[in-house]
Tab-separated table of C-alpha atoms and ligand atoms in Angstrom:
chain	number	residue	atom	x	y	z
A	1	MET	CA	66.313	-3.254	10.208
A	2	PHE	CA	64.928	0.586	9.902
A	3	CYS	CA	61.919	2.040	8.933
A	4	VAL	CA	61.849	3.600	5.330
A	5	GLU	CA	59.479	6.395	6.617
A	6	CYS	CA	61.160	7.719	9.553
A	7	GLY	CA	64.313	5.781	9.393
A	8	ALA	CA	63.861	4.460	12.978
A	9	GLU	CA	65.919	1.308	13.953
A	10	GLY	CA	64.290	-1.980	15.319
A	11	PRO	CA	61.492	-4.593	13.960
A	12	THR	CA	59.381	-3.258	10.547
A	13	TYR	CA	56.227	-4.577	9.439
A	14	GLN	CA	56.344	-4.123	5.485
A	15	GLY	CA	58.849	-1.873	5.750
A	16	LEU	CA	57.685	0.445	8.512
A	17	CYS	CA	57.832	0.696	12.130
A	18	ALA	CA	55.247	-0.099	14.329
A	19	ARG	CA	54.005	3.513	14.780
A	20	ASP	CA	53.933	4.082	11.074
A	21	PHE	CA	52.314	0.756	10.178
A	22	LEU	CA	49.487	1.802	12.324
A	23	LYS	CA	49.214	5.275	11.104
A	24	LYS	CA	49.066	4.130	7.414
A	25	HIS	CA	46.803	1.223	7.827
A	26	PRO	CA	43.220	1.216	9.421
A	27	VAL	CA	41.518	-1.748	10.387
A	28	VAL	CA	38.414	-1.331	8.510
A	29	ALA	CA	36.397	1.335	6.730
A	30	PRO	CA	33.021	1.710	8.832
A	31	PRO	CA	30.035	2.824	6.922
A	32	GLU	CA	27.565	5.328	8.642
A	33	VAL	CA	24.458	3.003	8.449
A	34	LEU	CA	23.869	-0.745	8.647
A	35	ASP	CA	20.287	-2.060	8.153
A	36	LEU	CA	19.098	-5.340	10.252
A	37	ASP	CA	16.156	-7.131	9.172
A	38	ARG	CA	14.111	-8.468	12.085
A	39	CYS	CA	10.654	-10.443	11.809
A	40	THR	CA	8.079	-8.835	13.519
A	41	SER	CA	6.259	-12.132	14.501
A	42	CYS	CA	8.909	-14.486	15.530
A	43	GLY	CA	11.593	-11.798	16.500
A	44	SER	CA	14.232	-13.625	14.286
A	45	PHE	CA	17.129	-11.642	12.587
A	46	ARG	CA	18.493	-12.068	9.114
A	47	LEU	CA	22.114	-12.326	8.674
A	48	ALA	CA	24.178	-13.583	5.498
A	49	SER	CA	23.482	-17.155	6.557
A	50	GLY	CA	19.922	-16.927	7.061
A	51	TRP	CA	17.073	-16.112	9.232
A	52	SER	CA	18.419	-17.205	12.894
A	53	LYS	CA	16.351	-16.925	16.567
A	54	ILE	CA	19.284	-15.304	18.493
A	55	ASP	CA	19.078	-12.548	20.977
A	56	ARG	CA	19.762	-8.951	19.497
A	57	GLU	CA	23.640	-8.270	21.034
A	58	LEU	CA	24.517	-11.583	18.887
A	59	ALA	CA	22.687	-10.434	15.822
A	60	LEU	CA	24.432	-6.910	16.180
A	61	ALA	CA	27.906	-8.946	16.617
A	62	GLY	CA	27.080	-10.735	13.819
A	63	LEU	CA	26.195	-8.126	11.571
A	64	LEU	CA	29.454	-6.333	12.190
A	65	ARG	CA	31.523	-8.916	11.698
A	66	GLU	CA	29.770	-9.671	8.331
A	67	SER	CA	29.331	-6.286	6.870
A	68	ILE	CA	32.506	-4.539	7.636
A	69	PRO	CA	35.694	-6.420	5.958
A	70	LYS	CA	39.143	-5.983	7.347
A	71	LEU	CA	41.377	-3.558	5.041
A	72	PRO	CA	44.517	-5.110	4.257
A	73	PRO	CA	46.955	-6.244	5.124
A	74	TRP	CA	45.330	-6.862	8.325
A	75	GLU	CA	44.964	-10.814	9.085
A	76	ARG	CA	42.468	-10.757	11.389
A	77	VAL	CA	39.737	-8.318	13.266
A	78	THR	CA	37.234	-8.916	16.016
A	79	PHE	CA	34.493	-6.153	17.180
A	80	THR	CA	33.033	-5.129	20.198
A	81	HIS	CA	30.294	-3.136	20.515
A	82	VAL	CA	27.684	-1.122	22.850
A	83	ALA	CA	24.392	-0.101	21.503
A	84	ARG	CA	22.258	2.516	22.516
A	85	ASP	CA	18.680	2.603	21.911
A	86	GLU	CA	17.477	5.724	19.789
A	87	ASP	CA	14.128	4.782	19.516
A	88	ALA	CA	12.293	1.260	18.401
A	89	ASN	CA	13.918	0.589	15.443
A	90	ASN	CA	17.169	2.824	15.305
A	91	LEU	CA	20.337	1.921	17.593
A	92	SER	CA	23.375	4.126	18.066
A	93	LEU	CA	26.567	1.588	18.103
A	94	THR	CA	30.017	2.368	19.513
A	95	VAL	CA	32.227	-0.532	17.821
A	96	LYS	CA	35.792	-1.206	18.806
A	97	ALA	CA	37.606	-2.913	15.867
A	98	LEU	CA	40.706	-4.896	17.108
A	99	GLY	CA	42.840	-5.876	13.680
A	100	ARG	CA	45.879	-8.308	14.080
A	101	PHE	CA	48.961	-8.350	11.704
A	102	GLU	CA	52.116	-10.454	12.721
A	103	ALA	CA	52.716	-9.591	16.008
A	104	LEU	CA	50.908	-6.036	16.025
A	105	GLN	CA	47.628	-5.172	17.421
A	106	SER	CA	45.456	-2.307	16.386
A	107	VAL	CA	42.178	-0.744	17.964
A	108	GLN	CA	40.009	1.237	15.711
A	109	ASP	CA	37.023	3.199	17.481
A	110	PHE	CA	33.806	4.247	15.392
A	111	ARG	CA	30.356	4.770	15.708
A	112	VAL	CA	27.593	3.112	13.204
A	113	ARG	CA	24.053	3.431	13.208
A	114	VAL	CA	21.935	0.602	12.933
A	115	ARG	CA	18.320	0.621	11.393
A	116	ILE	CA	16.364	-2.478	12.658
A	117	LYS	CA	13.856	-3.276	9.568
A	118	PRO	CA	10.428	-4.650	10.561
A	119	THR	CA	9.656	-7.257	8.195
A	120	LEU	CA	8.626	-11.147	7.839
A	121	CYS	CA	11.045	-14.171	8.038
A	122	ASP	CA	10.374	-16.675	5.619
A	123	SER	CA	9.003	-19.348	7.878
A	124	CYS	CA	6.108	-17.293	9.101
A	125	GLN	CA	5.604	-15.273	5.787
A	126	LYS	CA	4.908	-19.451	4.827
A	127	GLN	CA	2.825	-20.003	7.696
A	128	ARG	CA	0.795	-17.163	7.131
A	129	SER	CA	0.321	-17.938	3.626
A	130	ARG	CA	-1.187	-21.233	4.352
A	131	TYR	CA	-3.007	-20.013	7.742
A	132	PHE	CA	-6.802	-18.254	7.284
A	133	GLU	CA	-10.081	-18.294	9.182
A	134	GLY	CA	-12.097	-15.625	7.430
A	135	VAL	CA	-12.553	-14.898	3.430
A	136	LEU	CA	-13.802	-11.757	2.249
A	137	GLN	CA	-14.949	-12.069	-1.404
A	138	VAL	CA	-15.686	-8.623	-3.404
A	139	ARG	CA	-17.769	-9.112	-6.548
A	140	GLY	CA	-19.924	-6.829	-8.902
A	141	ASP	CA	-23.668	-6.786	-8.719
A	142	GLY	CA	-24.608	-8.741	-11.909
A	143	ARG	CA	-21.158	-7.852	-13.374
A	144	GLU	CA	-17.660	-8.147	-13.322
A	145	LEU	CA	-15.608	-5.329	-11.088
A	146	THR	CA	-14.051	-2.873	-13.344
A	147	PRO	CA	-9.821	-3.172	-13.240
A	148	GLN	CA	-10.134	0.370	-11.272
A	149	GLU	CA	-12.345	-1.065	-8.696
A	150	VAL	CA	-10.213	-4.647	-8.535
A	151	ARG	CA	-6.920	-2.058	-7.937
A	152	GLY	CA	-8.843	0.032	-5.843
A	153	VAL	CA	-10.509	-2.717	-3.372
A	154	ARG	CA	-6.982	-4.470	-2.999
A	155	THR	CA	-4.966	-1.335	-2.059
A	156	PHE	CA	-7.924	-0.185	0.188
A	157	VAL	CA	-8.088	-3.755	2.181
A	158	LEU	CA	-4.340	-4.057	2.204
A	159	ALA	CA	-3.974	-0.305	3.666
A	160	ARG	CA	-6.716	-1.039	6.288
A	161	VAL	CA	-5.022	-4.030	7.507
A	162	ASP	CA	-1.657	-2.524	7.541
A	163	ARG	CA	-2.723	0.149	10.038
A	164	SER	CA	-5.082	-1.669	12.208
A	165	GLY	CA	-1.722	-2.013	13.855
A	166	ASP	CA	-2.770	-5.600	15.212
A	167	SER	CA	-0.012	-8.152	14.255
A	168	GLY	CA	-2.533	-10.863	14.626
A	169	ALA	CA	-4.603	-9.305	11.965
A	170	PHE	CA	-3.418	-10.174	8.387
A	171	VAL	CA	-4.167	-11.155	4.907
A	172	SER	CA	-2.803	-14.448	4.063
A	173	ARG	CA	-3.006	-14.082	0.183
A	174	ILE	CA	-5.431	-12.581	-2.403
A	175	GLU	CA	-6.599	-14.134	-5.173
A	176	ASP	CA	-8.049	-13.017	-8.527
A	177	VAL	CA	-11.051	-14.676	-9.517
A	178	HIS	CA	-13.150	-14.225	-12.808
A	179	GLY	CA	-14.604	-11.023	-12.149
A	180	GLY	CA	-13.861	-10.353	-8.478
A	181	LEU	CA	-11.343	-10.939	-5.461
A	182	ASP	CA	-10.783	-13.327	-2.796
A	183	PHE	CA	-9.030	-12.331	0.675
A	184	TYR	CA	-7.846	-15.240	3.159
A	185	LEU	CA	-7.494	-13.486	6.399
A	186	SER	CA	-6.055	-14.367	9.766
A	187	THR	CA	-9.925	-14.095	11.445
A	188	ASN	CA	-13.615	-14.146	10.832
A	189	ALA	CA	-13.842	-10.736	12.586
A	190	LEU	CA	-11.281	-9.231	10.091
A	191	GLY	CA	-13.193	-10.456	7.069
A	192	LYS	CA	-16.617	-9.261	8.688
A	193	THR	CA	-15.090	-5.778	9.381
A	194	LEU	CA	-13.442	-5.124	5.933
A	195	ALA	CA	-16.795	-6.166	4.253
A	196	ARG	CA	-18.582	-3.438	5.986
A	197	GLU	CA	-15.978	-1.049	5.419
A	198	VAL	CA	-15.318	-2.147	1.222
A	199	SER	CA	-19.255	-1.832	1.207
A	200	GLU	CA	-19.534	1.811	3.085
A	201	SER	CA	-16.521	3.362	0.531
A	202	PHE	CA	-17.525	1.084	-2.697
A	203	GLY	CA	-21.241	1.190	-2.054
A	204	GLY	CA	-22.545	-2.633	-1.866
A	205	SER	CA	-24.209	-4.993	0.017
A	206	VAL	CA	-22.785	-7.524	2.378
A	207	SER	CA	-23.817	-10.993	3.176
A	208	SER	CA	-22.210	-13.755	5.136
A	209	SER	CA	-21.902	-17.287	5.717
A	210	PRO	CA	-20.530	-19.412	8.431
A	211	LYS	CA	-19.256	-22.899	7.626
A	212	LEU	CA	-18.187	-25.325	10.419
A	213	PHE	CA	-14.463	-26.619	9.451
A	214	GLY	CA	-13.547	-28.074	12.828
A	215	GLN	CA	-12.851	-28.049	16.174
A	216	LYS	CA	-10.074	-26.528	18.504
A	217	GLU	CA	-9.410	-27.461	22.271
A	218	GLY	CA	-13.362	-28.718	22.178
A	219	ARG	CA	-14.478	-25.626	20.426
A	220	GLU	CA	-16.498	-25.609	17.229
A	221	VAL	CA	-14.283	-23.664	14.532
A	222	TYR	CA	-16.346	-21.706	12.003
A	223	ARG	CA	-15.102	-20.176	8.604
A	224	VAL	CA	-17.171	-17.083	7.816
A	225	THR	CA	-17.133	-16.047	4.383
A	226	SER	CA	-18.256	-12.456	3.741
A	227	LEU	CA	-19.329	-11.523	0.503
A	228	VAL	CA	-19.576	-7.727	-0.777
A	229	ARG	CA	-21.379	-6.750	-3.770
A	230	LEU	CA	-20.821	-3.540	-5.442
A	231	GLY	CA	-23.579	-1.725	-6.885
A	232	ALA	CA	-24.125	-1.673	-10.748
A	233	PHE	CA	-23.418	1.712	-10.653
A	234	HIS	CA	-21.116	4.431	-9.334
A	235	ILE	CA	-21.779	8.141	-8.447
A	236	GLY	CA	-21.219	10.560	-11.530
A	237	ASP	CA	-22.287	7.163	-14.055
A	238	VAL	CA	-24.668	8.836	-16.903
A	239	VAL	CA	-27.570	5.725	-17.566
A	240	ARG	CA	-30.682	5.081	-19.416
A	241	HIS	CA	-33.335	3.863	-17.390
A	242	LYS	CA	-36.773	3.210	-19.026
A	243	GLY	CA	-35.779	5.126	-22.099
A	244	ALA	CA	-34.867	8.003	-19.891
A	245	LEU	CA	-31.050	9.623	-19.493
A	246	ALA	CA	-30.137	9.990	-16.039
A	247	GLU	CA	-27.473	10.651	-13.679
A	248	VAL	CA	-26.499	8.563	-10.964
A	249	THR	CA	-26.102	11.056	-7.564
A	250	SER	CA	-25.900	8.535	-4.639
A	251	VAL	CA	-25.602	4.645	-4.289
A	252	ARG	CA	-26.430	3.789	-0.893
A	253	PRO	CA	-28.275	2.613	1.082
A	254	PHE	CA	-30.630	3.638	-2.174
A	255	VAL	CA	-29.429	4.159	-5.984
A	256	VAL	CA	-30.742	8.022	-6.696
A	257	LEU	CA	-31.215	8.570	-10.387
A	258	ARG	CA	-31.888	12.179	-11.282
A	259	ASP	CA	-33.433	12.640	-14.801
A	260	LEU	CA	-31.401	14.686	-16.810
A	261	ALA	CA	-33.899	16.301	-18.886
A	262	THR	CA	-36.348	17.041	-16.019
A	263	GLY	CA	-34.026	17.628	-13.200
A	264	GLU	CA	-36.183	15.066	-10.736
A	265	ALA	CA	-34.636	12.741	-8.926
A	266	ARG	CA	-35.813	9.250	-7.761
A	267	ARG	CA	-34.268	6.819	-5.542
A	268	PHE	CA	-34.446	2.962	-6.153
A	269	LYS	CA	-33.467	-0.235	-4.509
A	270	PRO	CA	-30.116	-1.368	-6.085
A	271	LYS	CA	-32.180	-4.218	-7.774
A	272	ASP	CA	-34.837	-2.239	-9.297
A	273	VAL	CA	-32.310	-0.196	-11.654
A	274	ARG	CA	-30.370	-3.791	-12.838
A	275	THR	CA	-31.620	-3.047	-16.443
A	276	ALA	CA	-30.315	0.397	-16.520
A	277	ARG	CA	-27.166	0.732	-18.899
A	278	ARG	CA	-24.204	2.936	-18.651
A	279	VAL	CA	-24.017	5.813	-21.436
A	280	GLU	CA	-20.557	7.500	-22.497
A	281	ALA	CA	-20.717	10.795	-21.044
A	282	GLU	CA	-18.454	13.672	-19.931
A	283	ARG	CA	-19.013	16.324	-17.158
A	284	PHE	CA	-17.469	19.288	-17.418
A	285	GLU	CA	-17.888	22.916	-16.742
A	286	ALA	CA	-18.802	24.723	-19.786
A	287	LYS	CA	-19.882	28.347	-20.989
A	288	ILE	CA	-23.493	28.598	-21.681
A	289	GLU	CA	-24.308	31.336	-24.257
A	290	ARG	CA	-27.813	32.498	-25.808
A	291	LEU	CA	-28.249	32.623	-29.357
A	292	GLU	CA	-30.164	34.972	-31.096
A	293	GLY	CA	-33.123	32.692	-31.697
A	294	GLY	CA	-33.471	32.561	-28.058
A	295	GLU	CA	-31.783	29.051	-27.724
A	296	VAL	CA	-29.803	28.579	-24.929
A	297	VAL	CA	-26.288	26.009	-25.688
A	298	ALA	CA	-23.426	24.983	-23.684
A	299	ILE	CA	-20.209	25.181	-25.362
A	300	HIS	CA	-17.510	22.250	-25.372
A	301	PRO	CA	-14.281	23.714	-23.954
A	302	ASP	CA	-12.056	21.632	-26.282
A	303	SER	CA	-14.174	21.771	-29.485
A	304	ASP	CA	-16.046	24.728	-28.996
A	305	GLU	CA	-19.053	22.872	-30.478
A	306	ALA	CA	-22.263	24.373	-29.244
A	307	ARG	CA	-24.966	21.773	-28.198
A	308	PRO	CA	-28.514	22.878	-26.463
A	309	VAL	CA	-28.812	22.635	-22.793
A	310	ARG	CA	-31.776	21.067	-21.148
A	311	PRO	CA	-33.253	21.971	-18.786
A	312	ARG	CA	-33.124	25.508	-19.791
A	313	PRO	CA	-30.348	27.312	-17.696
A	314	GLU	CA	-31.607	30.205	-15.267
A	315	ASP	CA	-31.534	33.424	-17.274
A	316	ARG	CA	-28.104	34.989	-16.165
A	317	THR	CA	-26.098	31.671	-16.106
A	318	VAL	CA	-22.831	32.042	-17.799
A	319	ARG	CA	-21.060	28.800	-16.888
A	320	ALA	CA	-22.692	25.837	-15.593
A	321	VAL	CA	-21.568	22.191	-15.148
A	322	VAL	CA	-22.997	19.958	-17.894
A	323	VAL	CA	-23.204	16.250	-18.810
A	324	TRP	CA	-22.440	15.918	-22.284
A	325	THR	CA	-23.653	13.026	-23.954
A	326	PRO	CA	-24.226	12.346	-28.015
A	327	ASP	CA	-28.025	13.327	-27.331
A	328	GLY	CA	-27.100	16.676	-26.209
A	329	ALA	CA	-25.846	18.701	-23.073
A	330	TYR	CA	-27.711	18.506	-19.583
A	331	LEU	CA	-27.130	20.553	-16.721
A	332	SER	CA	-25.542	18.420	-13.865
A	333	ARG	CA	-25.955	18.659	-10.206
A	334	LEU	CA	-22.624	16.810	-9.791
A	335	PRO	CA	-19.026	18.407	-9.490
A	336	PRO	CA	-17.300	17.929	-12.946
A	337	GLU	CA	-15.215	15.404	-13.241
A	338	PRO	CA	-11.289	15.598	-12.682
A	339	SER	CA	-9.118	16.518	-16.178
A	340	LYS	CA	-8.373	12.778	-17.796
A	341	ALA	CA	-4.876	14.674	-18.617
B	401	ZN	ZN1	58.458	4.662	11.290
B	402	ZN	ZN1	9.554	-14.910	11.950
């Protein structure tokens, strides 16, 4: 027998001498990066067979075995590796892949980066979704939450819990209830903290009610439901209150309504403005012009429509933020709304 490549006499493998065979056939085609899921709660690793509670070295060996296939015609390949931590979630692996074909062996050296992906395994996920102590309820005060509030509150709560960095603080589940949201939380303290933060950010009142739900190690265990009621109005809303048109300039601790016609601001307890009704209005910066008859008008930036402005702007004003309603244009104390485009 002789090698078809170099002509050397001796044993051949698929027509090649050992040297040419090894040169022609790499054992594996290693990737640059491999990802490995790790449960942040119990430390399990996810392999193709599922989640398993094994140590990291075993998990890395399994990962190499199942994600780096041997190249033909190698019949069997085994890996050995040395891992070096680059940081908490990145490892550099120096790997030897040993391939076997008939009587031949070949060793291929390579490096691969392993990214540990923190996540939750199925059973920890399930355990968490059943477990809760505290409940946070978010509702509107005498109204349903708007879709924007539902989205905003949900994002706010999840971000807060995420950023707390406390692995014992988690949201078991979120339920959309008619007109509001319920958050089931790992601890009562978390519910209370979130209730305060939601009310501070969105404007609302907080109450809480503990309910005895059992005993743990001879201690009474309570589930605390914290309820946030978001105020009826937001800063910037235009409302009709007792016949007058007003803009809302503050929602807590008091609701401040600034009368648009007179410019006078008054503060109310939230329950005293329940009868106020929201009015469709735009708020933008407009050009102010003086007509020949002495009337002062604001010009709508899109339609060029002119409407008298109340109260009368100071003499030299050429631009001003106005509230534009079907009744007319009014000087505002608030910044213009961000463009809706
Ligand atoms: Zn040869
Ligand atoms: Zn787990």
